Coordinates of C-alpha atoms in Angstrom, one line a residue:
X1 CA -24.7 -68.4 56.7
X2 CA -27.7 -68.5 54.2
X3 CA -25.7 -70.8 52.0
X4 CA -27.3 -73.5 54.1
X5 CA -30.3 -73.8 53.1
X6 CA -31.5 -74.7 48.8
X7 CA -34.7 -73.7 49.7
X8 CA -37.0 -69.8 50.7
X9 CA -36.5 -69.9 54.1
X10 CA -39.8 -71.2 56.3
X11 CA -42.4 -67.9 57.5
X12 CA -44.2 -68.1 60.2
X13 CA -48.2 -66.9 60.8
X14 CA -49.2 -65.7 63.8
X15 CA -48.3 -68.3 66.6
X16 CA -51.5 -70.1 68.1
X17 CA -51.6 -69.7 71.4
X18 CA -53.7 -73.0 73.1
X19 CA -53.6 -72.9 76.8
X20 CA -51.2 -73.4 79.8
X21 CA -49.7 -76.5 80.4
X22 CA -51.7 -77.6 83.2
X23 CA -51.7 -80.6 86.1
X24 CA -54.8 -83.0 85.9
X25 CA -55.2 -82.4 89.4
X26 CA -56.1 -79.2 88.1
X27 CA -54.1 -77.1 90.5
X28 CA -52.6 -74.0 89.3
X29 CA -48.9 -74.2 89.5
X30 CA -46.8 -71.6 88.7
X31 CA -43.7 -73.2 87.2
X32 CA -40.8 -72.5 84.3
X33 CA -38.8 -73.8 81.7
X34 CA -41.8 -76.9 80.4
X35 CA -39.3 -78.6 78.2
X36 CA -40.2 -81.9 77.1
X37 CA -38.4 -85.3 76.5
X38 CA -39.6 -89.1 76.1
X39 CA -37.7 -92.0 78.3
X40 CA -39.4 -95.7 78.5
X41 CA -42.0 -94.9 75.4
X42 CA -43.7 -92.3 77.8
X43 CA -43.1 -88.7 77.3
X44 CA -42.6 -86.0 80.3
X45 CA -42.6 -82.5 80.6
X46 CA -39.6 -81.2 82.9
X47 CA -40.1 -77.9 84.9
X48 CA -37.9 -75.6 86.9
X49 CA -38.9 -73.9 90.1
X50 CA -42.2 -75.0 91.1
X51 CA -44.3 -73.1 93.5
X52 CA -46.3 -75.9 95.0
X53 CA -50.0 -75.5 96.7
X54 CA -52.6 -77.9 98.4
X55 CA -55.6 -79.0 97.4
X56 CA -57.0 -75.7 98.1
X57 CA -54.7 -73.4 96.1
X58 CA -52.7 -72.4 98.9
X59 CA -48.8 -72.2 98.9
X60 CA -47.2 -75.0 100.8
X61 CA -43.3 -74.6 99.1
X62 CA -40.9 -73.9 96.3
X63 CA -38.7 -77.0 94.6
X64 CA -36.4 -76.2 91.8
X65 CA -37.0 -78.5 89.4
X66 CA -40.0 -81.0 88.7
X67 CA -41.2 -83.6 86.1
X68 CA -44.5 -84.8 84.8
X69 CA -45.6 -87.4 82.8
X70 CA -48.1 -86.9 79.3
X71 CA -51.2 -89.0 80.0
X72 CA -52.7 -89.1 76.7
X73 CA -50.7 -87.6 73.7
X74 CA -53.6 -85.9 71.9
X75 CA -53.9 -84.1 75.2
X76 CA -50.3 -82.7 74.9
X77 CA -50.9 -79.5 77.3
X78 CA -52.0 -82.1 80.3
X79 CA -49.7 -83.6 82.3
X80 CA -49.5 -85.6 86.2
X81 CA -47.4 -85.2 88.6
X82 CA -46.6 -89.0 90.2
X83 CA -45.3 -88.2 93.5
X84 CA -47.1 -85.2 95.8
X85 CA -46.4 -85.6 99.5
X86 CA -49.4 -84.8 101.4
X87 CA -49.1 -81.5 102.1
X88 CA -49.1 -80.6 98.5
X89 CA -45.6 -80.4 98.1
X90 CA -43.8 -82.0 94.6
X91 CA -41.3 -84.3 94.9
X92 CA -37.9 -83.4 93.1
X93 CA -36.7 -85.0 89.9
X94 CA -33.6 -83.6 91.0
X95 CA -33.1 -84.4 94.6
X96 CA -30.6 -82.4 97.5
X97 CA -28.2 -84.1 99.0
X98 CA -27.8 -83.9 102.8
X99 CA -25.0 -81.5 102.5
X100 CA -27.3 -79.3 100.0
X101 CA -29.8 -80.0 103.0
X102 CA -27.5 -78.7 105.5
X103 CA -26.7 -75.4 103.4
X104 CA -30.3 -74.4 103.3
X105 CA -30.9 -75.1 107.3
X106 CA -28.1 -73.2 108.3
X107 CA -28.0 -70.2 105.9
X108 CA -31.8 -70.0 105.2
X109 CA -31.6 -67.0 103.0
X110 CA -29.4 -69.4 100.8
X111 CA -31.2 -71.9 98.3
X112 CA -30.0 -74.8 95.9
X113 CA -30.8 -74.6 92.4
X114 CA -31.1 -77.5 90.1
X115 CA -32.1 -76.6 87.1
X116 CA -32.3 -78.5 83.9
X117 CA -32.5 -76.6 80.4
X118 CA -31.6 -79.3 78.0
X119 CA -33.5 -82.2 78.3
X120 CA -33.1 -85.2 79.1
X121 CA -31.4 -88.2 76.4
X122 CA -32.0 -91.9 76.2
X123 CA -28.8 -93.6 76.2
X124 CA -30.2 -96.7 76.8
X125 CA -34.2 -98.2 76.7
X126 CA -35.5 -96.6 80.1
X127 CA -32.5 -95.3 81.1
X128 CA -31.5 -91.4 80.8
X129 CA -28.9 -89.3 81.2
X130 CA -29.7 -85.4 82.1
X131 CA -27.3 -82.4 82.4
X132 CA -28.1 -80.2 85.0
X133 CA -26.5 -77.1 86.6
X134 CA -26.0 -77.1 90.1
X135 CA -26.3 -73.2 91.1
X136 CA -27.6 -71.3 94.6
X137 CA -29.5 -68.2 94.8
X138 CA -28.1 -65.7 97.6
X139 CA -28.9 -62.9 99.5
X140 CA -26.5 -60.7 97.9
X141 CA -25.0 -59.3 94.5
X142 CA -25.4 -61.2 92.6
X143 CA -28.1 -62.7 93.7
X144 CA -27.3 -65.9 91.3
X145 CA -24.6 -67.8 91.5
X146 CA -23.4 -70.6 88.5
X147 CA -21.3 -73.5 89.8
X148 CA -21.2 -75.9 87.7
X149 CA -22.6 -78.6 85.5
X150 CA -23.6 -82.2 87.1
X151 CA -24.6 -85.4 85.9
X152 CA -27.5 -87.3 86.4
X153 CA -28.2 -91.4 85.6
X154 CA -32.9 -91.7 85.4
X155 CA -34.7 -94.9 84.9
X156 CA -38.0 -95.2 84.9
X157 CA -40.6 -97.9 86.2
X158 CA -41.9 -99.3 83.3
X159 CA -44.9 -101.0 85.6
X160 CA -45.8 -96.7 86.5
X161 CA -44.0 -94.9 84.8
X162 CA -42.0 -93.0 87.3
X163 CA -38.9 -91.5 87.4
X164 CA -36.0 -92.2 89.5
X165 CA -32.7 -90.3 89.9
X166 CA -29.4 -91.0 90.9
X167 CA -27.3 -87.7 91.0
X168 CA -23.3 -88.9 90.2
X169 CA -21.1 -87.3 92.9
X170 CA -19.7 -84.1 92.4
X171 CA -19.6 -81.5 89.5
X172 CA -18.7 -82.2 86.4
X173 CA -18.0 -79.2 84.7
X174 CA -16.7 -76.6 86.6
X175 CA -18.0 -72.3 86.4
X176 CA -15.6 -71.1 84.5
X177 CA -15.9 -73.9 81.8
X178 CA -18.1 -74.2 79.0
X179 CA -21.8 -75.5 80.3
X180 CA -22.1 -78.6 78.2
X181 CA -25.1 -79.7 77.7
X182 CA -26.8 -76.7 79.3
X183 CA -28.3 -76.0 75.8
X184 CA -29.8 -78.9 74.1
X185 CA -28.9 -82.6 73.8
X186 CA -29.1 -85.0 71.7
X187 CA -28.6 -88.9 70.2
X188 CA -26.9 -89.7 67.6
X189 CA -25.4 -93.0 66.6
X190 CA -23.2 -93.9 69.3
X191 CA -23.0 -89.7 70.7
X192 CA -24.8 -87.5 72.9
X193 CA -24.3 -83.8 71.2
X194 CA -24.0 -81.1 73.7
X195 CA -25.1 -78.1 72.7
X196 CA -23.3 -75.6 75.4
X197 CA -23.6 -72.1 76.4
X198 CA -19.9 -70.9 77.0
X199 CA -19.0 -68.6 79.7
X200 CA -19.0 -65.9 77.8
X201 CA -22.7 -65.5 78.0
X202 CA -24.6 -65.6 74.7
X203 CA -22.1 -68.4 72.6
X204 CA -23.0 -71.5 71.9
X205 CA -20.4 -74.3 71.2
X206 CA -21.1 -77.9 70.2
X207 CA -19.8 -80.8 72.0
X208 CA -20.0 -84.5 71.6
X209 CA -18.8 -87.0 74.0
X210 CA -20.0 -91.6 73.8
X211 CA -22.9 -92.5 75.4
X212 CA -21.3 -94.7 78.4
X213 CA -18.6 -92.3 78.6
X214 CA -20.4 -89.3 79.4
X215 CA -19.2 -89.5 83.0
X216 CA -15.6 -89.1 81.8
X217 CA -14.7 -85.3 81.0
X218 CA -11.6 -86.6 79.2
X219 CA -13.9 -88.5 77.0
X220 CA -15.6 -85.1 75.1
X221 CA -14.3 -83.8 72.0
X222 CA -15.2 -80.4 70.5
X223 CA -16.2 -79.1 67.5
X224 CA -13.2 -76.3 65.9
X225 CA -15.1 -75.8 62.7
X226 CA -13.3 -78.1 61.3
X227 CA -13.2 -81.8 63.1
X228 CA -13.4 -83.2 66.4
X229 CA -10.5 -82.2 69.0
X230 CA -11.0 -84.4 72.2
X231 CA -10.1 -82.6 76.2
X232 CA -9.8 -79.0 74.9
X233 CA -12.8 -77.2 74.5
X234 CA -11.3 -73.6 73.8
X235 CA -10.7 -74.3 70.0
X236 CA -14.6 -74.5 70.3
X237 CA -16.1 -72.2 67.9
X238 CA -19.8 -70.9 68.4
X239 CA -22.9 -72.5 66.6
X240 CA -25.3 -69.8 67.4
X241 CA -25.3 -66.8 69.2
X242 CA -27.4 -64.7 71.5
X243 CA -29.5 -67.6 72.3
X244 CA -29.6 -68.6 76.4
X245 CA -32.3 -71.3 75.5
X246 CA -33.6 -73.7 73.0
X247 CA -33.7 -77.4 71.5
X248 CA -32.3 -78.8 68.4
X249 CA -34.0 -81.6 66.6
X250 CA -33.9 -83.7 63.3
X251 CA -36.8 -83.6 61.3
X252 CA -37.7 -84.3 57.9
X253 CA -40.3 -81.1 57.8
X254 CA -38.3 -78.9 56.1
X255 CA -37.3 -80.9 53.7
X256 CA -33.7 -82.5 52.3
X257 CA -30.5 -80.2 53.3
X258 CA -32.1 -78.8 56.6
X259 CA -33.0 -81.3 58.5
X260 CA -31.9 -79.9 61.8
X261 CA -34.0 -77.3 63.6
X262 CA -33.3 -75.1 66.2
X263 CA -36.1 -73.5 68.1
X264 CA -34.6 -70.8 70.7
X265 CA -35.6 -67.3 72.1
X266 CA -33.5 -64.3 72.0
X267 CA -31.1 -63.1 75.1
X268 CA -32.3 -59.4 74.9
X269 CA -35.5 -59.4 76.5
X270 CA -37.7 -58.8 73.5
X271 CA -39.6 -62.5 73.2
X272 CA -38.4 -62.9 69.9
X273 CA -38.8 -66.9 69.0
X274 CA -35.8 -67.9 66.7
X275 CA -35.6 -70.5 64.1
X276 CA -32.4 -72.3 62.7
X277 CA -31.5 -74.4 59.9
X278 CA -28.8 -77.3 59.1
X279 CA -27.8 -79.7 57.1
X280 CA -25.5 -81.4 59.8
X281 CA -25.1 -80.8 63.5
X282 CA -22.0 -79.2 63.4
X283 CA -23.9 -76.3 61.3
X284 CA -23.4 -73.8 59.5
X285 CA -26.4 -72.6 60.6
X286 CA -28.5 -70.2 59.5
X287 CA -30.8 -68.6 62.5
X288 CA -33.7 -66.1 62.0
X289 CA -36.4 -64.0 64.0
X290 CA -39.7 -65.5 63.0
X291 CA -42.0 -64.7 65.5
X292 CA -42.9 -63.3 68.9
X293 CA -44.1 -65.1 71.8
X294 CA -46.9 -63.6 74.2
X295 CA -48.4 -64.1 77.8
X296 CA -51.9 -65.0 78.6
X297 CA -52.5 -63.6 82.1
X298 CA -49.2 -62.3 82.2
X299 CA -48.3 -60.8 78.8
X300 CA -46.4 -57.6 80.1
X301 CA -42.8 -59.1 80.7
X302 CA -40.8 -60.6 78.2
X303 CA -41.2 -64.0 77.4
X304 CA -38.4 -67.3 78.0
X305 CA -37.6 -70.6 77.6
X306 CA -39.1 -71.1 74.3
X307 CA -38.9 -74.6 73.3
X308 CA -40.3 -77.3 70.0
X309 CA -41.9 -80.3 70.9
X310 CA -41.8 -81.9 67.7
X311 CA -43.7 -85.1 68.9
X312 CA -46.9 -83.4 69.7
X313 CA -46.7 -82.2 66.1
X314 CA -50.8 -83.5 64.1
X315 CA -52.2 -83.0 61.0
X316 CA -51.2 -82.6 57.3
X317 CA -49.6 -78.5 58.2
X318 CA -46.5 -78.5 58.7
X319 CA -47.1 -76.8 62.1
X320 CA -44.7 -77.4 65.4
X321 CA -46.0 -77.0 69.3
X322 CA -43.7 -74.9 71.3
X323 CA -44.2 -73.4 74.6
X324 CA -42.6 -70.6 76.3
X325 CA -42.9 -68.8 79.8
X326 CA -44.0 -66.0 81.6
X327 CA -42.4 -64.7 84.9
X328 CA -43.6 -65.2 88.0
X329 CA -46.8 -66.0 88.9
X330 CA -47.6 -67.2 85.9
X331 CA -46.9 -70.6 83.9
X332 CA -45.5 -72.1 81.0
X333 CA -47.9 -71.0 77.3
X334 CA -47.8 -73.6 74.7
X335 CA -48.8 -72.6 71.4
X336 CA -48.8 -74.0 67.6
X337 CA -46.5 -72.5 65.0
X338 CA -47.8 -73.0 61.2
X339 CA -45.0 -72.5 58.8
X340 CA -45.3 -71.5 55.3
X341 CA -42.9 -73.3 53.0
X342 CA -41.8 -73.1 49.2
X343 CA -43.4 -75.6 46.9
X344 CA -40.7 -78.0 46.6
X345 CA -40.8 -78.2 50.8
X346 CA -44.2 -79.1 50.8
X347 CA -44.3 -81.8 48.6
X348 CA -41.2 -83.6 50.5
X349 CA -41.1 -85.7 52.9
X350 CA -43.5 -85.5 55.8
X351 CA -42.3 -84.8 59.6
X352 CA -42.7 -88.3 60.8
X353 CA -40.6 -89.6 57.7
X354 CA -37.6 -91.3 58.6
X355 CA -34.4 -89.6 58.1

């Protein structure tokens, strides 16, 4: 699928590495996933399971899924957590309901899982829409279990800057259907673009669906390769595959015909960071190992959730932030990525241009 892109595909030097992202509270979390998104003018950086600790570094409790807000966006690896109960503990971005509650009292070797891997999108001016997948861990084989993707409404205070969620009843997506939006999200116009990993692990399919219809499963069309087909998602055809996470993105850095980026991690273990090219959302796209991604304190497992975020991109290189993350106990690494482009690339438009 090189016919994509006019222009040498982008090389990549030796990835920066600059530092965890950290809590100004300076307690040492250890946390996943660290994708980022921007809702209300303020940007956040949303988390998965978050082993949470007191003052004094000692473990108080496990939530699934966290959010914290950016400060100060030259200090793009520090972020605050708004709500901590007393004891230390984080409150949820995701909240349980009382009959997620009532699982975990009565079958304690059971947990809920709320994880979010796509981001969250800004439908309206403080108002966000996130796709999450509702999932419990067990005490059997397998020890995961997928159930579904849900649908979350966020606003946030515009006086603090805090979140606040409203989960919409019920699943919408079901296992054994594609997991849209599990991917990457996006604007666009009048859209949200799902990127979605289908149940056949490793494709990737491409979904698009109104913004004040996303509640509506009726309401999404699919892309077949060669238009939009609305309610049937199995003439899908895959984007990208071998990729269980990454973000898409417009940006002008790579110049006119490639405009959309993909920044993922390969499925096999090996912390390979992936790049992808496009001229249009619906592809082709042509993907390519660029780089690897490495631990600090815990470099000896493979790294995961690699993910861009293009708005703490500075300076004249054309350079991206991504961060990645290491397993348990460790955290989420952010690091700069300085791409070397062909001439004709580097004297066209800038990042921040507008498309």
């Amino acid at each position: 699928m090189a016919e994509a892109c006019q222009s040498a595909f982008p090389t990549v030097t030796e990835p920066e590495i600059l530092g965890y992202l950290t809590d100004v509270n300076q307690i040492g979390y250890s946390r996943d996933i660290g994708r980022s998104f921007t809702l209300g003018g303020r940007i956040y950086h949303i988390f998965g399971d978050t082993f949470c600790k007191n003052s004094g570094g000692e473990f108080v409790g496990l939530v699934s899924n966290t959010a914290s807000m950016v400060m100060d966006k030259t200090k793009p690896l520090e972020s605050s957590y708004l709500c901590i109960e007393e004891n230390g503990m984080v409150e949820p971005l995701l909240p349980l309901i009382d009959e997620e509650i009532r699982l975990q009292q009565e079958q304690p070797k059971q947990r809920v899982t709320l994880w979010n891997f796509s981001g969250v999108v800004e439908v309206f001016p403080g108002v966000g829409l996130m796709y999450e997948k509702g999932v419990e861990h067990k005490d059997s084989d397998p020890t995961h279990v997928y159930h579904g993707i849900g649908l979350a409404r966020i606003t946030v205070d515009s006086q603090t800057g805090k979140l606040c969620t409203c989960r919409v009843p019920g699943l919408l997506f079901a296992e054994d259907e594609p997991r849209f939006g599990s991917f990457s999200t996006h604007i666009e116009g009048d859209y949200v673009y799902l990127y979605s990993l289908t149940p056949e692990a490793g494709q990737v399919v491409l979904a698009r669906v109104e913004k004040c219809l996303a509640h509506c499963r009726d309401a999404y069309q699919h892309w077949n390769g060669l238009g939009w087909v609305q309610g049937d998602w199995s003439c899908s055809v895959p984007m990208f595959t071998d990729l269980p996470q990454g973000a898409v993105f417009r940006t002008a850095m790579f110049g006119k015909g490639r405009t959309y980026v993909l920044v993922g991690v390969s499925k096999w273990g090996d912390s390979k960071i992936r790049l992808g090219l496009a001229e249009r959302a619906e592809g082709p796209w042509d993907v390519r190992e660029v780089a690897s991604a490495k631990g600090i304190n815990y470099p000896n497992d493979y790294m995961y959730c690699i993910y861009p975020h293009e708005w703490a991109t500075e300076g004249e290189d054309i350079s991206l932030m991504v961060t990645w993350s290491e397993h348990w106990p460790g955290g989420v690494v952010a690091a700069r990525l300085k791409f070397q482009v062909d001439d004709m690339v580097a004297k066209g438009p800038s990042a921040t241009d507008e498309l």
